[in-house]
PDB file of C-alpha atoms in Angstrom:
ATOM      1  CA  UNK A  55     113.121  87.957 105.166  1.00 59.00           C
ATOM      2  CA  UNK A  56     110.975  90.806 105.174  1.00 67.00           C
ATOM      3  CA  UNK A  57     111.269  94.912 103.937  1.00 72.00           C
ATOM      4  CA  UNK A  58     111.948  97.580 106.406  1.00 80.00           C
ATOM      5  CA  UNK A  59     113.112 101.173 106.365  1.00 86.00           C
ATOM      6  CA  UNK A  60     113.191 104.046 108.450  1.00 91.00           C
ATOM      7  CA  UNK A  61     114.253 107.407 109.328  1.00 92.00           C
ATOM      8  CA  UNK A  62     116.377 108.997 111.434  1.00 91.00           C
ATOM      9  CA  UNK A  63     116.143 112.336 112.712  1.00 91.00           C
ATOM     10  CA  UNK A  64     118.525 114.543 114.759  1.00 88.00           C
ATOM     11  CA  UNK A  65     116.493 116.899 117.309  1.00 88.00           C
ATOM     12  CA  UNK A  66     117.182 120.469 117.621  1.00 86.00           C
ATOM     13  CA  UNK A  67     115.280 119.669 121.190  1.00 90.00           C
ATOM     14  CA  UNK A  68     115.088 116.263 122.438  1.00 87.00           C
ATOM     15  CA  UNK A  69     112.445 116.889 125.324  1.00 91.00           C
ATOM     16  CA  UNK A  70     109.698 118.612 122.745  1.00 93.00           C
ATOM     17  CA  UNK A  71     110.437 115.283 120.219  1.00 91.00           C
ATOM     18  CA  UNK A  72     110.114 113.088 123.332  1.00 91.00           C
ATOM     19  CA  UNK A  73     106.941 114.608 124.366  1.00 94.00           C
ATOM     20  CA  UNK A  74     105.368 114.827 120.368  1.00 93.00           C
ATOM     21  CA  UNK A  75     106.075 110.572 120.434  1.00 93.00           C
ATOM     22  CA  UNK A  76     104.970 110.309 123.634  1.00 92.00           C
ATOM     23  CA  UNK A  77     101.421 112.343 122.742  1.00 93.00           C
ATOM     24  CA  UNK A  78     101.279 110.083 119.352  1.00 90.00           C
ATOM     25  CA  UNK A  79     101.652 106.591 121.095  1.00 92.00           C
ATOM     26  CA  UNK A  80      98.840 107.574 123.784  1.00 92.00           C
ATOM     27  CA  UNK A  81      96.564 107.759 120.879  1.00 89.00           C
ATOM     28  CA  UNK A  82      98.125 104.641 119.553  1.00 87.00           C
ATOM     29  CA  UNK A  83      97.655 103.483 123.627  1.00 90.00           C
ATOM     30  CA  UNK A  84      93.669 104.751 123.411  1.00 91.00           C
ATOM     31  CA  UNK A  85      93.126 102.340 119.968  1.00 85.00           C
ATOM     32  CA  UNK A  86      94.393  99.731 121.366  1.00 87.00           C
ATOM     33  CA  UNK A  87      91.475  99.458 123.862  1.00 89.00           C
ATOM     34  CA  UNK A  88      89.371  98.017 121.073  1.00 86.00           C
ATOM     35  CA  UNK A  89      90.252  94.218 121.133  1.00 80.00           C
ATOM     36  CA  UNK A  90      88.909  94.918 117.158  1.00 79.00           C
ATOM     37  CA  UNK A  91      91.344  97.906 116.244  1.00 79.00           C
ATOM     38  CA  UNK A  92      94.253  95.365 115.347  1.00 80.00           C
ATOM     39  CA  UNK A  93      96.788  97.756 117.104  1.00 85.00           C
ATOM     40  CA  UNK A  94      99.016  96.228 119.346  1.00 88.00           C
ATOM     41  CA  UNK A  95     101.562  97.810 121.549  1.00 92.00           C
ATOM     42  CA  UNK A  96     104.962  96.536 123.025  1.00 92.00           C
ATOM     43  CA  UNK A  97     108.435  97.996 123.967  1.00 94.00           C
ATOM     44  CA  UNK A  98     111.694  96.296 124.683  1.00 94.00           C
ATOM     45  CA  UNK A  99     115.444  97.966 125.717  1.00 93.00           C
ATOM     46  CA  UNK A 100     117.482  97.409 122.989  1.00 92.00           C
ATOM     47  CA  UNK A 101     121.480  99.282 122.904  1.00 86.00           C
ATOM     48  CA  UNK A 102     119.861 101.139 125.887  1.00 87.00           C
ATOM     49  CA  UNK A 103     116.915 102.994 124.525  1.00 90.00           C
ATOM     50  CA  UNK A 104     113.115 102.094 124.503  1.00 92.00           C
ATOM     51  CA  UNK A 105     112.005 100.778 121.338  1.00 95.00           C
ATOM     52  CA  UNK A 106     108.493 100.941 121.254  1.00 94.00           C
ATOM     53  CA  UNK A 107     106.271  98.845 118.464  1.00 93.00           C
ATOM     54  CA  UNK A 108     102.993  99.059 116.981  1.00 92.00           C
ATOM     55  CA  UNK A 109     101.662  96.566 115.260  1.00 89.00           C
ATOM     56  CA  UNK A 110      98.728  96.792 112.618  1.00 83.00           C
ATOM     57  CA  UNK A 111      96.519  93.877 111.730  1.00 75.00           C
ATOM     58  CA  UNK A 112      94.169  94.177 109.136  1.00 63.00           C
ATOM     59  CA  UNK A 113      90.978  92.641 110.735  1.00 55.00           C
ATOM     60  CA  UNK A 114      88.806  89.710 109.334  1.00 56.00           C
ATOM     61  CA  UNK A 115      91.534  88.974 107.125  1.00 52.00           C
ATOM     62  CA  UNK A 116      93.479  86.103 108.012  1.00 51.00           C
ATOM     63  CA  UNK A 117      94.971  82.363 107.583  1.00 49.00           C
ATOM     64  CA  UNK A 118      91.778  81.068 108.012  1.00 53.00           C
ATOM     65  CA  UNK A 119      90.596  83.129 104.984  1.00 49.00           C
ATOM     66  CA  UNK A 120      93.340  81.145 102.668  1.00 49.00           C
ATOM     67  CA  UNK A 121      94.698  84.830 102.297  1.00 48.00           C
ATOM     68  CA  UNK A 122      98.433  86.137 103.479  1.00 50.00           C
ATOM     69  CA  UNK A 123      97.385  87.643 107.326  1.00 52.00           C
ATOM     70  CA  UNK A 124      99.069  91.714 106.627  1.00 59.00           C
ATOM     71  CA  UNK A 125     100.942  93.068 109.616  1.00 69.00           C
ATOM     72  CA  UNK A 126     102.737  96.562 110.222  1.00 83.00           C
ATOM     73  CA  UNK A 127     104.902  97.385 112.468  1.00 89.00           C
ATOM     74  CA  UNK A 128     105.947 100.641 113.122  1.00 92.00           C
ATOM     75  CA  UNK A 129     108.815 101.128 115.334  1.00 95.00           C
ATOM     76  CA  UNK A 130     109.765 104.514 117.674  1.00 96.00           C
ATOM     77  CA  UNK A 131     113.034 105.326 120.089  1.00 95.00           C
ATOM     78  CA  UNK A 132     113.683 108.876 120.959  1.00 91.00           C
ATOM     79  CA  UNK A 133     116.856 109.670 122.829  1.00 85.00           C
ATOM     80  CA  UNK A 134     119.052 112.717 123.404  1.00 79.00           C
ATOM     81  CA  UNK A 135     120.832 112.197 120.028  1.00 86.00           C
ATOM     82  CA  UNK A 136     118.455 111.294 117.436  1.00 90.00           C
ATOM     83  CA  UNK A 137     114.494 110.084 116.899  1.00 94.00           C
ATOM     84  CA  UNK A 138     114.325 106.505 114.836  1.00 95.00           C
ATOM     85  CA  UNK A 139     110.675 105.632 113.272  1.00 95.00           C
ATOM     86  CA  UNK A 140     110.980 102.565 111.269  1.00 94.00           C
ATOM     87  CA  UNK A 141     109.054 100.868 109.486  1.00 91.00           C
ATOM     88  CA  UNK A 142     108.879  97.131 109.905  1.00 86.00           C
ATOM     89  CA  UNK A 143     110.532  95.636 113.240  1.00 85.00           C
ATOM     90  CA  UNK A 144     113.893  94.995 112.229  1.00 88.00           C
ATOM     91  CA  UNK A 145     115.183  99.120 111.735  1.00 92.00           C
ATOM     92  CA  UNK A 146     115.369 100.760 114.805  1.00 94.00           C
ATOM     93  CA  UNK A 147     117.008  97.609 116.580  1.00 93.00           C
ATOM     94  CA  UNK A 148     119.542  97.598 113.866  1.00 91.00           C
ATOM     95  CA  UNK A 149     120.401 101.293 113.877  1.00 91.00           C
ATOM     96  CA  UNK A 150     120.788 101.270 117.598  1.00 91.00           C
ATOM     97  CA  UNK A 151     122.976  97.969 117.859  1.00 90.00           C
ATOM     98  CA  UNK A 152     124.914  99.064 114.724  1.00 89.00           C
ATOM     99  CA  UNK A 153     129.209  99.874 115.186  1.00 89.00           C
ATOM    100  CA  UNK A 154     129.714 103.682 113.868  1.00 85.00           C
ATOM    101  CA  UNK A 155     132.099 101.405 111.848  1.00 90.00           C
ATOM    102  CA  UNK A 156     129.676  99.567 109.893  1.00 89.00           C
ATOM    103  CA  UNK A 157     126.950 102.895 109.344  1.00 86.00           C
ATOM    104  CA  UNK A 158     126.157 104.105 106.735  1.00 87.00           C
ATOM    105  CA  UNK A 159     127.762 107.560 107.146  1.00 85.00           C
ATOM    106  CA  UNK A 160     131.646 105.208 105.966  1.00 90.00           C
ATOM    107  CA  UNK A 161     129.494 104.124 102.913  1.00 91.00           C
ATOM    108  CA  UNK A 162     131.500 104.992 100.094  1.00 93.00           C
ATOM    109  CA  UNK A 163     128.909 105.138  97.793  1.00 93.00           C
ATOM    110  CA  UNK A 164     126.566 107.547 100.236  1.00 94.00           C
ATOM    111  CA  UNK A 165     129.351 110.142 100.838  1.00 93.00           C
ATOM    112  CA  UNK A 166     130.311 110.270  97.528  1.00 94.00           C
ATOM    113  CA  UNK A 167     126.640 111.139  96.608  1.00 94.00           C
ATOM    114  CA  UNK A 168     126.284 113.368  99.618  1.00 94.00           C
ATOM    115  CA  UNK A 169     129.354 115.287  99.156  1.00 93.00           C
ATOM    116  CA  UNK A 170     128.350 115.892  95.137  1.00 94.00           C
ATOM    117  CA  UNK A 171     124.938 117.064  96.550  1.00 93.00           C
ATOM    118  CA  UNK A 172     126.487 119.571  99.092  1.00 88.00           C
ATOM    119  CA  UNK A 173     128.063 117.895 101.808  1.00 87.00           C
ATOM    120  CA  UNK A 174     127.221 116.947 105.380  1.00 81.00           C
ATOM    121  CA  UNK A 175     126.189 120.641 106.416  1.00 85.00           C
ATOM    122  CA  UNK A 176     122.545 120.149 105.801  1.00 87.00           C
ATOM    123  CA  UNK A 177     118.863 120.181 107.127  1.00 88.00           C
ATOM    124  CA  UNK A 178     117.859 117.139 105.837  1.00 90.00           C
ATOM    125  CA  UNK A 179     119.551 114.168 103.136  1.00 92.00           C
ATOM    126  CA  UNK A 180     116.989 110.872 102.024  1.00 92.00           C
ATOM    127  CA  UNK A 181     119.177 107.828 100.637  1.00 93.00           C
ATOM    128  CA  UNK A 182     117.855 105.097  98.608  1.00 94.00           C
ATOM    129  CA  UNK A 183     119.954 102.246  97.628  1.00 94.00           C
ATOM    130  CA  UNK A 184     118.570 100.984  94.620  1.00 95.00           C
ATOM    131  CA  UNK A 185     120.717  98.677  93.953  1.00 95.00           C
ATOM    132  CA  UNK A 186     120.663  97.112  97.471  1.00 91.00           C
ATOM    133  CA  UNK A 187     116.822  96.565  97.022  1.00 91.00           C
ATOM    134  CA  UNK A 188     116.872  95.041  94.008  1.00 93.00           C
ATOM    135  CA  UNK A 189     119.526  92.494  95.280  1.00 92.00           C
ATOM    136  CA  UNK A 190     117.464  91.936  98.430  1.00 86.00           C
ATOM    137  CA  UNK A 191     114.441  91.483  96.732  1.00 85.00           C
ATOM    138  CA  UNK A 192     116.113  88.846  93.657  1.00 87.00           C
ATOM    139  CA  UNK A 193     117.400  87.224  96.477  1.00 84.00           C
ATOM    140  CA  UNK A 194     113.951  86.792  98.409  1.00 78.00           C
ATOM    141  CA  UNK A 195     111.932  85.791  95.043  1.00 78.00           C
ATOM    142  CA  UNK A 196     114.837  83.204  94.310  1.00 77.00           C
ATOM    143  CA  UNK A 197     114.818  81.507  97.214  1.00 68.00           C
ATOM    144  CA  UNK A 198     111.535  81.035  96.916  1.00 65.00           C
ATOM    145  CA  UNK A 199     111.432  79.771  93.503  1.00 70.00           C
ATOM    146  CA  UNK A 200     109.247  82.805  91.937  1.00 72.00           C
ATOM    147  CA  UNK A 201     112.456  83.613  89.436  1.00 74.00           C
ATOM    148  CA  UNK A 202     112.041  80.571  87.503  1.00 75.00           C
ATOM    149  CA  UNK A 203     108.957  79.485  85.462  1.00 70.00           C
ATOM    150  CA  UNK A 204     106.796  82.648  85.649  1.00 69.00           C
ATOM    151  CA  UNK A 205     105.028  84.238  82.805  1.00 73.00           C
ATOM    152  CA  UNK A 206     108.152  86.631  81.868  1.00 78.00           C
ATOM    153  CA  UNK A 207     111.500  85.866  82.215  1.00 83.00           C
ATOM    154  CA  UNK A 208     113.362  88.186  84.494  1.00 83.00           C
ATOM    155  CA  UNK A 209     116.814  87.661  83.904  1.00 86.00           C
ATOM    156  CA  UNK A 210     115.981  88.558  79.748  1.00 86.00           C
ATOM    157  CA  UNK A 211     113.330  90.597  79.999  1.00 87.00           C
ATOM    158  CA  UNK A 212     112.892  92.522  83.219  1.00 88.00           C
ATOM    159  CA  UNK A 213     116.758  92.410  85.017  1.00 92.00           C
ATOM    160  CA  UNK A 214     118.377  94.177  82.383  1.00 94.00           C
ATOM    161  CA  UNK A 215     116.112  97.752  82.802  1.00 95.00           C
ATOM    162  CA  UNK A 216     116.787  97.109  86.909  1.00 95.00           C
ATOM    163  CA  UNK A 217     120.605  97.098  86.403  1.00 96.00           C
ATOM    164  CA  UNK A 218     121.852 100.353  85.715  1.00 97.00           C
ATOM    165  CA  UNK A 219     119.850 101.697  88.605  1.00 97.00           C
ATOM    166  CA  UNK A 220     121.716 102.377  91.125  1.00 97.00           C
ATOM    167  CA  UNK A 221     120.598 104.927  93.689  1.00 97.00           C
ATOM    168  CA  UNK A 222     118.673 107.775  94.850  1.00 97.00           C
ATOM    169  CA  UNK A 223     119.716 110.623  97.082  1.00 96.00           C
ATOM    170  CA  UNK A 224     119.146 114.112  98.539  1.00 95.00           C
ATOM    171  CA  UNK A 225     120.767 117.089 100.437  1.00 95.00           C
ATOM    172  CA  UNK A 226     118.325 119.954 101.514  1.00 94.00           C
ATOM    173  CA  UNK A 227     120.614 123.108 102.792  1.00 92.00           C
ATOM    174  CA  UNK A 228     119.539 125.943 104.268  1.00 91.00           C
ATOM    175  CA  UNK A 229     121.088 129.407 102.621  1.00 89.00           C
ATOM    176  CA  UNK A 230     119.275 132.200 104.550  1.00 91.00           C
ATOM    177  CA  UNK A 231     115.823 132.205 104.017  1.00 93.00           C
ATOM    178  CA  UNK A 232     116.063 129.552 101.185  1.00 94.00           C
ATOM    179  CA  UNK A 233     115.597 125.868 101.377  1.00 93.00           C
ATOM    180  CA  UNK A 234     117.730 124.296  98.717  1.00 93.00           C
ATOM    181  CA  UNK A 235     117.154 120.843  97.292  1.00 94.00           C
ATOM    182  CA  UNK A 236     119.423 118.712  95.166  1.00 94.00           C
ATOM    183  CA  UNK A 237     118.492 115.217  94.210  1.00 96.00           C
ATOM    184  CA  UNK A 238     120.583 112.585  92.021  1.00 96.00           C
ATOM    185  CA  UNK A 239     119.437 109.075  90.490  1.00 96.00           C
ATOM    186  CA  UNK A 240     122.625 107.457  90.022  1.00 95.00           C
ATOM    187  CA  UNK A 241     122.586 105.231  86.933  1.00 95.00           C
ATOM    188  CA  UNK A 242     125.642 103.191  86.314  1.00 91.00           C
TER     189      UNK A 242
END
């Protein structure tokens, strides 16, 4: 129905990432004064953390103007384990109701590419399932008829390059003083 994405981040200190949000969203807090900023703020408990959303509006521009009415959301939890920023509202509430069964860590795909990269003993990895947006996104523009009838035909002349793509990763490792970065696009 809509894109999202997100990140998630594992503390080495959960207070100090608490208090950087915190300090960020009492900016966001400040903006929201002005009825005219667009910002909007709201939180909800969701698997036990606070999820805390800000939404953008892009002023003047609306229904009224016969133009699509933009909204952002931006999304924030912090708890002891890990910080979630996503973008869109769907992210963080999905990666906190989620079963460890169903994460993305059993993937077979992602630890395949992770492993190849370096394995799990690493600073930082960044996933992109190519594949999985494509689908999403076919699947949004069929069912609302913008497939069919357009100036190019995408099944002949534009799904065929799409295909092979399959996905993007990254492991960054830390070897003493070196940061070492390995990044694959997977084309099958």
């Amino acid at each position: 129905e809509q894109p999202y994405g997100g990140l998630i981040l594992i503390p080495s200190d959960a207070d100090e990432a608490r208090r950087r949000i915190d300090s960020l969203l009492t900016v966001a807090r400040v903006a929201t004064l002005d009825s005219n900023s667009g910002i909007t703020i709201s939180e909800e408990t969701v698997g036990g953390a606070t999820v805390t959303t800000l939404g953008f509006e892009i002023p003047g521009v609306g229904l009224d103007s016969g133009a699509f009415a933009p909204r952002l959301a931006l999304e924030v939890a912090v708890s002891d384990a890990r910080v979630l920023i996503g973008i869109g509202d769907r992210f963080v509430p999905a990666v906190l109701d989620l079963d460890p069964s169903a994460s993305l860590g059993v993937d077979e795909r992602y630890a395949a590419t992770i492993a190849d990269l370096g394995g799990d003993e690493n600073v930082a990895t960044a996933w992109v399932d190519l594949a999985g947006i494509r689908e999403a996104v076919e699947g949004a523009l069929d069912g609302a008829g913008l497939l069919e009838g357009g100036v190019v035909d995408y099944e002949a002349d534009v799904q065929p390059w799409l295909l092979p793509l399959d996905r993007m990763a990254s492991v960054s490792r830390l070897e003493g003083d070196l940061l070492i970065q390995h990044a694959v696009l997977v084309v099958e």
